[in-house]
């Protein structure tokens, strides 16, 4: 859902150093060139430019052309992005392998300690824990999508945080999870939120046509995400935020729960609202 963005901002996604960003951006503009010429064009010191180019070449973003002097040529933008993904995948696989290698020892060492420390925790205390709204709550939400096997249901005003969770959302969509989004009636939204909602709804319907959406006819007392709820109370996780209009969003906290009974109650509220308390006509059609 990104609009026009500064090229330098786009390169930040690759997690390069400042010199690497500067060198790669200018190299893409120049095409094939030498290290001294690139140093002059970018302001990267000559003592550093060879090391910077070697790092970019090792990452697969730049080709080294033998000769006297050597020349450096950028890969195509498509190839750079594909290589960035592959680099991250390989890094993840290495990390996952390292974690799995210590799993047995880790559980043997810390499992008994955790069990002893948890003996006095009451069921009420286990109902939920809280995280700050923003990146911590979005991280928990992404985790819900990543772990969902069957369905994810969302109650939201405008889905304003969609950009930050879209990769996880898209993955759940591709896995065939049932995804439903219950938006708030745009009549209840201020101008900025209404515009965000309209943009998000249009994007979802364009990019994720199998996602169902409706609009709550009354205000929502809470909003959040529910994953794999079960009326048999044997599965389910949720992240929720109660409506507190007088408290700035950055000062709020979200509740995270794995209590299957509580999640079933949230799902029951979602289903009743979805079936009996939504707008009869779609505000973005007709």
PDB file of C-alpha atoms in Angstrom:
ATOM      1  CA  UNK A   1       0.000   0.000   0.000  1.00  0.00           C
ATOM      2  CA  UNK A   2       3.020   2.271  -0.330  1.00  0.00           C
ATOM      3  CA  UNK A   3       2.717   5.391  -2.445  1.00  0.00           C
ATOM      4  CA  UNK A   4       5.640   7.383  -3.804  1.00  0.00           C
ATOM      5  CA  UNK A   5       8.617   7.082  -1.466  1.00  0.00           C
ATOM      6  CA  UNK A   6      12.106   8.503  -1.471  1.00  0.00           C
ATOM      7  CA  UNK A   7      14.617   6.002  -2.967  1.00  0.00           C
ATOM      8  CA  UNK A   8      16.844   6.389   0.086  1.00  0.00           C
ATOM      9  CA  UNK A   9      13.954   5.369   2.327  1.00  0.00           C
ATOM     10  CA  UNK A  10      13.313   2.299   0.179  1.00  0.00           C
ATOM     11  CA  UNK A  11      16.924   1.171   0.560  1.00  0.00           C
ATOM     12  CA  UNK A  12      16.549   1.198   4.354  1.00  0.00           C
ATOM     13  CA  UNK A  13      14.571  -2.029   4.042  1.00  0.00           C
ATOM     14  CA  UNK A  14      17.762  -3.787   2.937  1.00  0.00           C
ATOM     15  CA  UNK A  15      19.386  -2.908   6.290  1.00  0.00           C
ATOM     16  CA  UNK A  16      22.555  -1.529   4.733  1.00  0.00           C
ATOM     17  CA  UNK A  17      25.035   0.805   6.366  1.00  0.00           C
ATOM     18  CA  UNK A  18      24.917   4.478   5.451  1.00  0.00           C
ATOM     19  CA  UNK A  19      27.893   4.112   3.111  1.00  0.00           C
ATOM     20  CA  UNK A  20      26.423   0.978   1.521  1.00  0.00           C
ATOM     21  CA  UNK A  21      23.098   2.712   0.902  1.00  0.00           C
ATOM     22  CA  UNK A  22      24.823   5.710  -0.603  1.00  0.00           C
ATOM     23  CA  UNK A  23      27.048   3.562  -2.825  1.00  0.00           C
ATOM     24  CA  UNK A  24      24.271   1.257  -4.044  1.00  0.00           C
ATOM     25  CA  UNK A  25      21.861   4.083  -4.834  1.00  0.00           C
ATOM     26  CA  UNK A  26      24.487   5.983  -6.842  1.00  0.00           C
ATOM     27  CA  UNK A  27      25.720   2.812  -8.537  1.00  0.00           C
ATOM     28  CA  UNK A  28      22.188   2.050  -9.754  1.00  0.00           C
ATOM     29  CA  UNK A  29      22.090   5.548 -11.240  1.00  0.00           C
ATOM     30  CA  UNK A  30      25.549   5.321 -12.869  1.00  0.00           C
ATOM     31  CA  UNK A  31      25.593   1.702 -14.012  1.00  0.00           C
ATOM     32  CA  UNK A  32      29.087   0.211 -14.292  1.00  0.00           C
ATOM     33  CA  UNK A  33      31.883   2.279 -12.728  1.00  0.00           C
ATOM     34  CA  UNK A  34      35.151   2.055 -10.789  1.00  0.00           C
ATOM     35  CA  UNK A  35      35.629   2.348  -7.047  1.00  0.00           C
ATOM     36  CA  UNK A  36      37.519   5.678  -7.234  1.00  0.00           C
ATOM     37  CA  UNK A  37      34.831   7.210  -9.448  1.00  0.00           C
ATOM     38  CA  UNK A  38      32.091   5.968  -7.139  1.00  0.00           C
ATOM     39  CA  UNK A  39      33.979   7.331  -4.129  1.00  0.00           C
ATOM     40  CA  UNK A  40      34.062  10.744  -5.764  1.00  0.00           C
ATOM     41  CA  UNK A  41      30.395  10.566  -6.748  1.00  0.00           C
ATOM     42  CA  UNK A  42      29.170   9.532  -3.297  1.00  0.00           C
ATOM     43  CA  UNK A  43      31.588  11.132  -0.877  1.00  0.00           C
ATOM     44  CA  UNK A  44      32.395   7.728   0.595  1.00  0.00           C
ATOM     45  CA  UNK A  45      36.130   7.910   1.540  1.00  0.00           C
ATOM     46  CA  UNK A  46      38.476   6.087  -0.818  1.00  0.00           C
ATOM     47  CA  UNK A  47      39.831   4.154   2.161  1.00  0.00           C
ATOM     48  CA  UNK A  48      36.332   2.740   2.717  1.00  0.00           C
ATOM     49  CA  UNK A  49      34.847   2.399  -0.773  1.00  0.00           C
ATOM     50  CA  UNK A  50      36.485  -0.947  -1.625  1.00  0.00           C
ATOM     51  CA  UNK A  51      35.244  -2.525   1.601  1.00  0.00           C
ATOM     52  CA  UNK A  52      31.754  -1.104   0.989  1.00  0.00           C
ATOM     53  CA  UNK A  53      31.672  -2.528  -2.528  1.00  0.00           C
ATOM     54  CA  UNK A  54      32.960  -5.894  -1.322  1.00  0.00           C
ATOM     55  CA  UNK A  55      30.083  -6.048   1.206  1.00  0.00           C
ATOM     56  CA  UNK A  56      27.552  -5.209  -1.506  1.00  0.00           C
ATOM     57  CA  UNK A  57      29.066  -7.846  -3.776  1.00  0.00           C
ATOM     58  CA  UNK A  58      29.021 -10.465  -1.002  1.00  0.00           C
ATOM     59  CA  UNK A  59      25.329  -9.677  -0.439  1.00  0.00           C
ATOM     60  CA  UNK A  60      24.680 -10.291  -4.135  1.00  0.00           C
ATOM     61  CA  UNK A  61      23.631  -6.744  -4.984  1.00  0.00           C
ATOM     62  CA  UNK A  62      26.680  -5.867  -7.113  1.00  0.00           C
ATOM     63  CA  UNK A  63      28.759  -7.689  -9.733  1.00  0.00           C
ATOM     64  CA  UNK A  64      32.539  -7.298  -9.806  1.00  0.00           C
ATOM     65  CA  UNK A  65      33.925  -6.993 -13.352  1.00  0.00           C
ATOM     66  CA  UNK A  66      37.615  -8.083 -13.529  1.00  0.00           C
ATOM     67  CA  UNK A  67      40.092  -5.731 -15.154  1.00  0.00           C
ATOM     68  CA  UNK A  68      42.580  -2.965 -14.528  1.00  0.00           C
ATOM     69  CA  UNK A  69      40.966  -1.259 -12.799  1.00  0.00           C
ATOM     70  CA  UNK A  70      38.116  -3.467 -11.563  1.00  0.00           C
ATOM     71  CA  UNK A  71      34.635  -2.192 -12.253  1.00  0.00           C
ATOM     72  CA  UNK A  72      31.436  -2.637 -10.311  1.00  0.00           C
ATOM     73  CA  UNK A  73      27.982  -3.095 -11.795  1.00  0.00           C
ATOM     74  CA  UNK A  74      24.685  -3.180  -9.888  1.00  0.00           C
ATOM     75  CA  UNK A  75      22.256  -6.044 -10.229  1.00  0.00           C
ATOM     76  CA  UNK A  76      18.782  -5.150 -11.481  1.00  0.00           C
ATOM     77  CA  UNK A  77      16.330  -3.826  -8.841  1.00  0.00           C
ATOM     78  CA  UNK A  78      14.320  -7.074  -9.137  1.00  0.00           C
ATOM     79  CA  UNK A  79      17.445  -9.166  -8.551  1.00  0.00           C
ATOM     80  CA  UNK A  80      18.459  -7.013  -5.595  1.00  0.00           C
ATOM     81  CA  UNK A  81      15.109  -7.553  -3.876  1.00  0.00           C
ATOM     82  CA  UNK A  82      15.093 -11.283  -4.635  1.00  0.00           C
ATOM     83  CA  UNK A  83      18.607 -11.600  -3.226  1.00  0.00           C
ATOM     84  CA  UNK A  84      17.643  -9.616  -0.114  1.00  0.00           C
ATOM     85  CA  UNK A  85      14.821 -12.087   0.532  1.00  0.00           C
ATOM     86  CA  UNK A  86      17.101 -15.056  -0.073  1.00  0.00           C
ATOM     87  CA  UNK A  87      19.748 -13.613   2.246  1.00  0.00           C
ATOM     88  CA  UNK A  88      17.168 -13.213   5.001  1.00  0.00           C
ATOM     89  CA  UNK A  89      15.825 -16.737   4.381  1.00  0.00           C
ATOM     90  CA  UNK A  90      19.280 -18.243   4.656  1.00  0.00           C
ATOM     91  CA  UNK A  91      19.977 -16.227   7.785  1.00  0.00           C
ATOM     92  CA  UNK A  92      16.702 -17.420   9.296  1.00  0.00           C
ATOM     93  CA  UNK A  93      17.407 -21.054   8.413  1.00  0.00           C
ATOM     94  CA  UNK A  94      20.810 -20.814  10.054  1.00  0.00           C
ATOM     95  CA  UNK A  95      19.280 -19.242  13.148  1.00  0.00           C
ATOM     96  CA  UNK A  96      16.476 -21.825  13.275  1.00  0.00           C
ATOM     97  CA  UNK A  97      19.022 -24.633  13.008  1.00  0.00           C
ATOM     98  CA  UNK A  98      21.062 -23.125  15.846  1.00  0.00           C
ATOM     99  CA  UNK A  99      17.960 -22.861  18.041  1.00  0.00           C
ATOM    100  CA  UNK A 100      16.839 -26.421  17.289  1.00  0.00           C
ATOM    101  CA  UNK A 101      20.318 -27.679  18.123  1.00  0.00           C
ATOM    102  CA  UNK A 102      20.011 -26.391  21.699  1.00  0.00           C
ATOM    103  CA  UNK A 103      16.294 -27.170  22.151  1.00  0.00           C
ATOM    104  CA  UNK A 104      16.717 -30.369  24.175  1.00  0.00           C
ATOM    105  CA  UNK A 105      19.329 -28.857  26.475  1.00  0.00           C
ATOM    106  CA  UNK A 106      17.390 -25.607  26.811  1.00  0.00           C
ATOM    107  CA  UNK A 107      14.184 -27.388  27.840  1.00  0.00           C
ATOM    108  CA  UNK A 108      16.054 -29.641  30.248  1.00  0.00           C
ATOM    109  CA  UNK A 109      17.727 -26.675  31.919  1.00  0.00           C
ATOM    110  CA  UNK A 110      14.867 -24.175  32.059  1.00  0.00           C
ATOM    111  CA  UNK A 111      11.716 -26.321  31.940  1.00  0.00           C
ATOM    112  CA  UNK A 112      11.843 -27.432  35.603  1.00  0.00           C
ATOM    113  CA  UNK A 113      12.654 -23.882  36.738  1.00  0.00           C
ATOM    114  CA  UNK A 114       9.664 -22.505  34.843  1.00  0.00           C
ATOM    115  CA  UNK A 115       7.331 -25.204  36.168  1.00  0.00           C
ATOM    116  CA  UNK A 116       8.324 -24.548  39.774  1.00  0.00           C
ATOM    117  CA  UNK A 117       7.968 -20.787  39.393  1.00  0.00           C
ATOM    118  CA  UNK A 118       4.521 -21.184  37.760  1.00  0.00           C
ATOM    119  CA  UNK A 119       2.970 -23.449  40.398  1.00  0.00           C
ATOM    120  CA  UNK A 120       1.433 -20.578  42.349  1.00  0.00           C
ATOM    121  CA  UNK A 121      -0.029 -18.682  39.362  1.00  0.00           C
ATOM    122  CA  UNK A 122      -3.830 -18.756  39.488  1.00  0.00           C
ATOM    123  CA  UNK A 123      -6.049 -19.342  36.421  1.00  0.00           C
ATOM    124  CA  UNK A 124      -7.229 -15.726  36.684  1.00  0.00           C
ATOM    125  CA  UNK A 125      -3.677 -14.441  36.470  1.00  0.00           C
ATOM    126  CA  UNK A 126      -3.167 -16.562  33.363  1.00  0.00           C
ATOM    127  CA  UNK A 127      -6.151 -15.008  31.579  1.00  0.00           C
ATOM    128  CA  UNK A 128      -4.061 -12.461  29.670  1.00  0.00           C
ATOM    129  CA  UNK A 129      -0.935 -10.350  29.668  1.00  0.00           C
ATOM    130  CA  UNK A 130      -0.472  -6.858  28.285  1.00  0.00           C
ATOM    131  CA  UNK A 131       1.837  -5.221  25.746  1.00  0.00           C
ATOM    132  CA  UNK A 132       2.166  -1.622  24.624  1.00  0.00           C
ATOM    133  CA  UNK A 133       0.112  -0.537  21.640  1.00  0.00           C
ATOM    134  CA  UNK A 134       2.278  -0.057  18.543  1.00  0.00           C
ATOM    135  CA  UNK A 135       5.115  -2.312  17.472  1.00  0.00           C
ATOM    136  CA  UNK A 136       4.732  -4.703  20.474  1.00  0.00           C
ATOM    137  CA  UNK A 137       1.006  -5.257  19.812  1.00  0.00           C
ATOM    138  CA  UNK A 138       1.600  -5.472  16.052  1.00  0.00           C
ATOM    139  CA  UNK A 139       4.295  -8.090  16.656  1.00  0.00           C
ATOM    140  CA  UNK A 140       1.821 -10.166  18.682  1.00  0.00           C
ATOM    141  CA  UNK A 141      -0.758  -9.738  15.922  1.00  0.00           C
ATOM    142  CA  UNK A 142       1.669 -10.930  13.265  1.00  0.00           C
ATOM    143  CA  UNK A 143       2.338 -13.953  15.440  1.00  0.00           C
ATOM    144  CA  UNK A 144      -1.387 -14.770  15.501  1.00  0.00           C
ATOM    145  CA  UNK A 145      -1.541 -14.807  11.718  1.00  0.00           C
ATOM    146  CA  UNK A 146       1.627 -16.865  11.519  1.00  0.00           C
ATOM    147  CA  UNK A 147       0.291 -19.524  13.893  1.00  0.00           C
ATOM    148  CA  UNK A 148      -3.293 -19.669  12.606  1.00  0.00           C
ATOM    149  CA  UNK A 149      -4.403 -22.972  11.098  1.00  0.00           C
ATOM    150  CA  UNK A 150      -8.021 -22.241  10.173  1.00  0.00           C
ATOM    151  CA  UNK A 151      -9.260 -18.669  10.573  1.00  0.00           C
ATOM    152  CA  UNK A 152      -8.505 -15.156  11.726  1.00  0.00           C
ATOM    153  CA  UNK A 153     -11.220 -12.616  12.521  1.00  0.00           C
ATOM    154  CA  UNK A 154     -10.564  -8.899  12.918  1.00  0.00           C
ATOM    155  CA  UNK A 155     -12.563  -6.112  14.569  1.00  0.00           C
ATOM    156  CA  UNK A 156     -11.169  -2.723  13.635  1.00  0.00           C
ATOM    157  CA  UNK A 157     -12.027   0.896  13.022  1.00  0.00           C
ATOM    158  CA  UNK A 158     -10.090   1.362   9.802  1.00  0.00           C
ATOM    159  CA  UNK A 159      -7.351  -1.326   9.876  1.00  0.00           C
ATOM    160  CA  UNK A 160      -4.846   1.531  10.028  1.00  0.00           C
ATOM    161  CA  UNK A 161      -2.032  -0.833  11.060  1.00  0.00           C
ATOM    162  CA  UNK A 162      -2.514  -3.118   8.044  1.00  0.00           C
ATOM    163  CA  UNK A 163       0.777  -2.167   6.384  1.00  0.00           C
ATOM    164  CA  UNK A 164       2.750  -3.418   9.376  1.00  0.00           C
ATOM    165  CA  UNK A 165       1.064  -6.839   9.476  1.00  0.00           C
ATOM    166  CA  UNK A 166       0.414  -7.382   5.753  1.00  0.00           C
ATOM    167  CA  UNK A 167       3.194  -9.957   5.163  1.00  0.00           C
ATOM    168  CA  UNK A 168       1.757 -12.182   7.900  1.00  0.00           C
ATOM    169  CA  UNK A 169      -1.786 -11.488   6.670  1.00  0.00           C
ATOM    170  CA  UNK A 170      -0.786 -12.419   3.113  1.00  0.00           C
ATOM    171  CA  UNK A 171       0.856 -15.633   4.316  1.00  0.00           C
ATOM    172  CA  UNK A 172      -2.303 -16.694   6.176  1.00  0.00           C
ATOM    173  CA  UNK A 173      -4.335 -15.846   3.069  1.00  0.00           C
ATOM    174  CA  UNK A 174      -2.074 -17.992   0.880  1.00  0.00           C
ATOM    175  CA  UNK A 175      -2.374 -20.878   3.354  1.00  0.00           C
ATOM    176  CA  UNK A 176      -6.149 -20.805   2.891  1.00  0.00           C
ATOM    177  CA  UNK A 177      -7.129 -19.432   6.301  1.00  0.00           C
ATOM    178  CA  UNK A 178     -10.591 -17.925   6.511  1.00  0.00           C
ATOM    179  CA  UNK A 179     -10.091 -14.179   6.967  1.00  0.00           C
ATOM    180  CA  UNK A 180     -12.955 -11.878   7.965  1.00  0.00           C
ATOM    181  CA  UNK A 181     -12.697  -8.175   8.801  1.00  0.00           C
ATOM    182  CA  UNK A 182     -15.406  -6.304  10.689  1.00  0.00           C
ATOM    183  CA  UNK A 183     -14.926  -2.574  10.167  1.00  0.00           C
ATOM    184  CA  UNK A 184     -16.668   0.225  12.031  1.00  0.00           C
ATOM    185  CA  UNK A 185     -19.360   2.148  10.158  1.00  0.00           C
ATOM    186  CA  UNK A 186     -17.410   5.013   8.497  1.00  0.00           C
ATOM    187  CA  UNK A 187     -20.073   7.426   9.758  1.00  0.00           C
ATOM    188  CA  UNK A 188     -18.488   7.031  13.200  1.00  0.00           C
ATOM    189  CA  UNK A 189     -14.998   7.899  11.951  1.00  0.00           C
ATOM    190  CA  UNK A 190     -13.213  11.241  11.792  1.00  0.00           C
ATOM    191  CA  UNK A 191     -11.958  12.395   8.390  1.00  0.00           C
ATOM    192  CA  UNK A 192      -8.463  10.897   8.547  1.00  0.00           C
ATOM    193  CA  UNK A 193      -9.633   7.526   9.824  1.00  0.00           C
ATOM    194  CA  UNK A 194     -12.454   7.436   7.277  1.00  0.00           C
ATOM    195  CA  UNK A 195      -9.969   8.021   4.450  1.00  0.00           C
ATOM    196  CA  UNK A 196      -7.681   5.287   5.783  1.00  0.00           C
ATOM    197  CA  UNK A 197     -10.597   2.879   6.027  1.00  0.00           C
ATOM    198  CA  UNK A 198     -11.768   3.547   2.479  1.00  0.00           C
ATOM    199  CA  UNK A 199      -8.245   3.092   1.120  1.00  0.00           C
ATOM    200  CA  UNK A 200      -7.753  -0.132   3.078  1.00  0.00           C
ATOM    201  CA  UNK A 201     -11.098  -1.605   2.047  1.00  0.00           C
ATOM    202  CA  UNK A 202     -10.374  -0.900  -1.619  1.00  0.00           C
ATOM    203  CA  UNK A 203      -6.913  -2.444  -1.297  1.00  0.00           C
ATOM    204  CA  UNK A 204      -8.183  -5.584   0.445  1.00  0.00           C
ATOM    205  CA  UNK A 205     -10.860  -6.130  -2.177  1.00  0.00           C
ATOM    206  CA  UNK A 206      -8.331  -5.680  -4.957  1.00  0.00           C
ATOM    207  CA  UNK A 207      -5.454  -7.747  -3.554  1.00  0.00           C
ATOM    208  CA  UNK A 208      -7.288 -10.240  -1.315  1.00  0.00           C
ATOM    209  CA  UNK A 209     -10.676 -10.848  -2.972  1.00  0.00           C
ATOM    210  CA  UNK A 210     -11.518 -13.878  -0.799  1.00  0.00           C
ATOM    211  CA  UNK A 211     -11.382 -11.829   2.417  1.00  0.00           C
ATOM    212  CA  UNK A 212     -14.906 -11.115   3.685  1.00  0.00           C
ATOM    213  CA  UNK A 213     -15.690  -7.724   5.181  1.00  0.00           C
ATOM    214  CA  UNK A 214     -18.685  -6.053   6.820  1.00  0.00           C
ATOM    215  CA  UNK A 215     -19.340  -2.822   8.725  1.00  0.00           C
ATOM    216  CA  UNK A 216     -20.596  -2.674  12.304  1.00  0.00           C
ATOM    217  CA  UNK A 217     -23.720  -0.544  12.582  1.00  0.00           C
ATOM    218  CA  UNK A 218     -22.893   0.422  16.182  1.00  0.00           C
ATOM    219  CA  UNK A 219     -19.698   1.446  17.936  1.00  0.00           C
ATOM    220  CA  UNK A 220     -17.304  -1.331  18.899  1.00  0.00           C
ATOM    221  CA  UNK A 221     -16.366  -1.521  22.612  1.00  0.00           C
ATOM    222  CA  UNK A 222     -13.146  -3.313  21.724  1.00  0.00           C
ATOM    223  CA  UNK A 223     -11.111  -4.129  18.657  1.00  0.00           C
ATOM    224  CA  UNK A 224      -8.531  -6.731  17.927  1.00  0.00           C
ATOM    225  CA  UNK A 225      -7.678 -10.015  16.259  1.00  0.00           C
ATOM    226  CA  UNK A 226      -8.937 -13.506  17.080  1.00  0.00           C
ATOM    227  CA  UNK A 227      -7.184 -16.582  15.700  1.00  0.00           C
ATOM    228  CA  UNK A 228      -8.514 -20.163  15.592  1.00  0.00           C
ATOM    229  CA  UNK A 229     -11.321 -19.722  18.165  1.00  0.00           C
ATOM    230  CA  UNK A 230     -13.168 -22.862  19.236  1.00  0.00           C
ATOM    231  CA  UNK A 231     -16.527 -23.206  20.942  1.00  0.00           C
ATOM    232  CA  UNK A 232     -15.155 -26.461  22.369  1.00  0.00           C
ATOM    233  CA  UNK A 233     -12.696 -24.228  24.295  1.00  0.00           C
ATOM    234  CA  UNK A 234      -9.676 -26.160  23.105  1.00  0.00           C
ATOM    235  CA  UNK A 235      -7.878 -23.607  20.942  1.00  0.00           C
ATOM    236  CA  UNK A 236      -7.575 -19.931  20.203  1.00  0.00           C
ATOM    237  CA  UNK A 237      -5.483 -16.813  20.738  1.00  0.00           C
ATOM    238  CA  UNK A 238      -6.360 -13.134  20.619  1.00  0.00           C
ATOM    239  CA  UNK A 239      -4.978  -9.615  20.858  1.00  0.00           C
ATOM    240  CA  UNK A 240      -7.493  -6.974  21.882  1.00  0.00           C
ATOM    241  CA  UNK A 241      -7.679  -3.313  22.752  1.00  0.00           C
ATOM    242  CA  UNK A 242     -10.623  -1.794  24.610  1.00  0.00           C
ATOM    243  CA  UNK A 243     -12.005   1.510  23.370  1.00  0.00           C
ATOM    244  CA  UNK A 244     -10.623   4.410  25.430  1.00  0.00           C
ATOM    245  CA  UNK A 245     -11.073   7.545  23.336  1.00  0.00           C
ATOM    246  CA  UNK A 246      -9.699   9.875  26.021  1.00  0.00           C
ATOM    247  CA  UNK A 247      -6.348   8.073  26.196  1.00  0.00           C
ATOM    248  CA  UNK A 248      -3.800   8.670  23.394  1.00  0.00           C
ATOM    249  CA  UNK A 249      -3.061   5.531  21.432  1.00  0.00           C
ATOM    250  CA  UNK A 250       0.649   5.573  22.319  1.00  0.00           C
ATOM    251  CA  UNK A 251      -0.247   5.392  26.023  1.00  0.00           C
ATOM    252  CA  UNK A 252      -2.577   2.411  25.716  1.00  0.00           C
ATOM    253  CA  UNK A 253      -1.905  -1.269  26.230  1.00  0.00           C
ATOM    254  CA  UNK A 254      -3.292  -4.279  24.415  1.00  0.00           C
ATOM    255  CA  UNK A 255      -4.279  -7.549  26.055  1.00  0.00           C
ATOM    256  CA  UNK A 256      -2.900 -10.826  24.722  1.00  0.00           C
ATOM    257  CA  UNK A 257      -4.650 -14.061  25.666  1.00  0.00           C
ATOM    258  CA  UNK A 258      -4.305 -17.761  24.942  1.00  0.00           C
ATOM    259  CA  UNK A 259      -7.206 -18.669  27.227  1.00  0.00           C
ATOM    260  CA  UNK A 260      -9.404 -20.725  24.902  1.00  0.00           C
ATOM    261  CA  UNK A 261     -12.622 -20.029  26.826  1.00  0.00           C
ATOM    262  CA  UNK A 262     -12.027 -16.290  26.782  1.00  0.00           C
ATOM    263  CA  UNK A 263     -11.184 -16.394  23.070  1.00  0.00           C
ATOM    264  CA  UNK A 264     -14.408 -18.331  22.427  1.00  0.00           C
ATOM    265  CA  UNK A 265     -16.320 -15.500  24.133  1.00  0.00           C
ATOM    266  CA  UNK A 266     -14.626 -12.916  21.917  1.00  0.00           C
ATOM    267  CA  UNK A 267     -15.509 -14.991  18.872  1.00  0.00           C
ATOM    268  CA  UNK A 268     -19.114 -15.225  20.016  1.00  0.00           C
ATOM    269  CA  UNK A 269     -19.281 -11.436  20.179  1.00  0.00           C
ATOM    270  CA  UNK A 270     -17.718 -11.213  16.718  1.00  0.00           C
ATOM    271  CA  UNK A 271     -20.211 -13.681  15.224  1.00  0.00           C
ATOM    272  CA  UNK A 272     -23.264 -12.008  16.767  1.00  0.00           C
ATOM    273  CA  UNK A 273     -22.151  -8.593  15.566  1.00  0.00           C
ATOM    274  CA  UNK A 274     -21.295  -9.964  12.126  1.00  0.00           C
ATOM    275  CA  UNK A 275     -24.716 -11.611  11.734  1.00  0.00           C
ATOM    276  CA  UNK A 276     -27.087  -9.149  13.419  1.00  0.00           C
ATOM    277  CA  UNK A 277     -25.481  -5.735  13.846  1.00  0.00           C
ATOM    278  CA  UNK A 278     -23.894  -4.758  10.536  1.00  0.00           C
ATOM    279  CA  UNK A 279     -24.901  -2.261   7.852  1.00  0.00           C
ATOM    280  CA  UNK A 280     -27.433  -3.538   5.348  1.00  0.00           C
ATOM    281  CA  UNK A 281     -25.709  -1.757   2.470  1.00  0.00           C
ATOM    282  CA  UNK A 282     -21.998  -1.527   1.731  1.00  0.00           C
ATOM    283  CA  UNK A 283     -20.794   2.084   2.183  1.00  0.00           C
ATOM    284  CA  UNK A 284     -18.252   1.656  -0.612  1.00  0.00           C
ATOM    285  CA  UNK A 285     -20.495   0.195  -3.274  1.00  0.00           C
ATOM    286  CA  UNK A 286     -23.051   1.868  -5.462  1.00  0.00           C
TER     287      UNK A 286
END
